[in-house]
Tab-separated table of C-alpha atoms in Angstrom:
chain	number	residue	atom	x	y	z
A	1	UNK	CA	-4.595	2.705	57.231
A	2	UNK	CA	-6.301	1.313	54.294
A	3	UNK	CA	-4.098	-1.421	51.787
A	4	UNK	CA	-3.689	-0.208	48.619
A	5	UNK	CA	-5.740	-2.015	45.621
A	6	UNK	CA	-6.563	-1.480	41.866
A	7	UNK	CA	-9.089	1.576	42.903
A	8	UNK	CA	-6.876	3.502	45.386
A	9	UNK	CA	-3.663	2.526	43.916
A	10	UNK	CA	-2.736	6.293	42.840
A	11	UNK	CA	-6.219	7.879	43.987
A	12	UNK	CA	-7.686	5.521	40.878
A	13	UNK	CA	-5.395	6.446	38.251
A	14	UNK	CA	-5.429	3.016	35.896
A	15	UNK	CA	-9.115	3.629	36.058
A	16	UNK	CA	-8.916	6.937	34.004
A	17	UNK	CA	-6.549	5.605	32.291
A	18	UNK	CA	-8.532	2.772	31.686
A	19	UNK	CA	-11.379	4.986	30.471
A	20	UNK	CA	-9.238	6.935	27.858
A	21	UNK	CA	-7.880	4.073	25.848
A	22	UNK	CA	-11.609	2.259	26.471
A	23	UNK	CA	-12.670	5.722	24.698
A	24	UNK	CA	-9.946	5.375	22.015
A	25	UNK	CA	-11.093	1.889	21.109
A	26	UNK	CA	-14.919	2.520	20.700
A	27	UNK	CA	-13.572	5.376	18.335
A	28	UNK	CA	-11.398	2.738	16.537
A	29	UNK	CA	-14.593	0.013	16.219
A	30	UNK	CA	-16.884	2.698	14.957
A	31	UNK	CA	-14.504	4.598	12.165
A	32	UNK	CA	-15.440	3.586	9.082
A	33	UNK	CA	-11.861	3.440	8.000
A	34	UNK	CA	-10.928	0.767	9.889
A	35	UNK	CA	-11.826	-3.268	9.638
A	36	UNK	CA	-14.718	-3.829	11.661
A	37	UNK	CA	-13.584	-7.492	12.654
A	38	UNK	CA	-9.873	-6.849	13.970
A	39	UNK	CA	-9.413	-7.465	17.528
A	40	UNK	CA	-8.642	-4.566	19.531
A	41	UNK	CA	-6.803	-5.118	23.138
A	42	UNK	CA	-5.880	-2.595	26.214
A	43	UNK	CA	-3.403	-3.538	28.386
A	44	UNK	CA	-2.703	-2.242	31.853
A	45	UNK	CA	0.704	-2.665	33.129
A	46	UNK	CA	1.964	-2.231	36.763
A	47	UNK	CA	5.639	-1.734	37.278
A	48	UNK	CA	6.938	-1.897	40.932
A	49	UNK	CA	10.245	-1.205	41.876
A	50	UNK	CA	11.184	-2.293	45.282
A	51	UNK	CA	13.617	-0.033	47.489
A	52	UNK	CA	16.965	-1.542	48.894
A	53	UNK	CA	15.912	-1.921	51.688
A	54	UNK	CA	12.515	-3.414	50.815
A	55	UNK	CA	10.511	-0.990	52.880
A	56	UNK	CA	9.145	0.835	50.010
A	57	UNK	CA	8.655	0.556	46.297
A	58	UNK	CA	8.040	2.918	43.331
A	59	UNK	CA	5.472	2.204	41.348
A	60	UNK	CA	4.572	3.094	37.987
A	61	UNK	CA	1.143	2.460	35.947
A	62	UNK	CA	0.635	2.640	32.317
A	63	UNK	CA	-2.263	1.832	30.143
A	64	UNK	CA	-2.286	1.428	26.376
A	65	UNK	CA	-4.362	-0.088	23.077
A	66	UNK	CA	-3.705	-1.380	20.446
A	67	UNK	CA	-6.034	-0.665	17.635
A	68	UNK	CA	-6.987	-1.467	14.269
A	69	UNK	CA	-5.202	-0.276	11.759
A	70	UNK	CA	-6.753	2.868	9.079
A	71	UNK	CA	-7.282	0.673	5.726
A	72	UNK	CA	-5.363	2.753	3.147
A	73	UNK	CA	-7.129	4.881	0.407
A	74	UNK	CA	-6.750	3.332	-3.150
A	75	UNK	CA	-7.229	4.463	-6.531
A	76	UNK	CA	-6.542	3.606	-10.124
A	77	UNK	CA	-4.421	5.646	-12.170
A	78	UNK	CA	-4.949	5.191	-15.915
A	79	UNK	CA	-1.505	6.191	-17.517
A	80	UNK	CA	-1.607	7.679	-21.035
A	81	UNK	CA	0.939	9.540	-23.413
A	82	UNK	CA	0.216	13.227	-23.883
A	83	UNK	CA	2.530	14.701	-26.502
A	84	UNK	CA	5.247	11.889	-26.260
A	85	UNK	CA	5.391	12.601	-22.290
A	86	UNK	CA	3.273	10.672	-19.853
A	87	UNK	CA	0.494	11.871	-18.057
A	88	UNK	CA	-1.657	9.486	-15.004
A	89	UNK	CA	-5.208	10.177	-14.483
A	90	UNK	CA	-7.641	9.017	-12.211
A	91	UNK	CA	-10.421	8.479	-15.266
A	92	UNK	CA	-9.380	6.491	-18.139
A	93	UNK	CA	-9.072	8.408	-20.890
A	94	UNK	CA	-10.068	5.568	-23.404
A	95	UNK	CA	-13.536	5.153	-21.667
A	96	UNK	CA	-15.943	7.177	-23.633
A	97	UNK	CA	-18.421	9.271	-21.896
A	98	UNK	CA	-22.265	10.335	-23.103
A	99	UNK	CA	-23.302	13.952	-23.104
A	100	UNK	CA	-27.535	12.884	-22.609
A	101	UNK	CA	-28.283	16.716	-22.973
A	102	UNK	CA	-26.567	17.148	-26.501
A	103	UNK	CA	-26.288	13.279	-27.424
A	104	UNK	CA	-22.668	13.628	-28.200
A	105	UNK	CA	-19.795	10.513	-27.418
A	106	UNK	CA	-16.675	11.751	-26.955
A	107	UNK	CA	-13.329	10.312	-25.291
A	108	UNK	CA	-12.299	11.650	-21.483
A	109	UNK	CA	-8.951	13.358	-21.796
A	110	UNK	CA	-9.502	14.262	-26.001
């Protein structure tokens, strides 16, 4: 009968495991939407519960990451009163704009 050990321990599970959350974490590293210096980490944890009478044990594997955050999506609102009520836009309406084809300057939002 052959000892258990990392690679037969449940016909190689923590290995698949393993490669799932190894997969996840190259996916993390290479989004672009994500810092490309935080440390990533996978941890494998082995649980075993031994029987009463000691002659047996459960045993349960899990595997898990912990990745680098998504970086959140910011923007700018310019805030500007439209008729008394208040309006946000994402161009400032105070920056004036060139029309090239006509030669005109006029004021985004007039």
């Amino acid at each position: 009968m052959e000892k258990v050990s990392l690679q037969t321990l449940k016909s190689g599970a923590v290995i698949d495991l393993f490669n799932v959350e190894f997969e996840k974490m190259l996916a993390n590293i290479n989004d672009e939407n994500t810092s490309p210096t935080t440390s990533r980490s996978i941890t494998i944890k082995i649980e075993v519960k031994p029987g009463k009478t000691r002659r047996d044990a459960e045993c349960r594997i899990s595997v898990s990451s912990h990745l680098a955050p998504i970086k959140p999506a910011e923007s700018t609102l310019y805030l500007d009163s439209d008729d008394g009520i208040l309006a946000a836009y994402e161009d400032n309406p105070e920056q004036h704009t060139l029309d090239f084809t006509s030669g005109n300057i006029s004021a985004i939002g007039v």
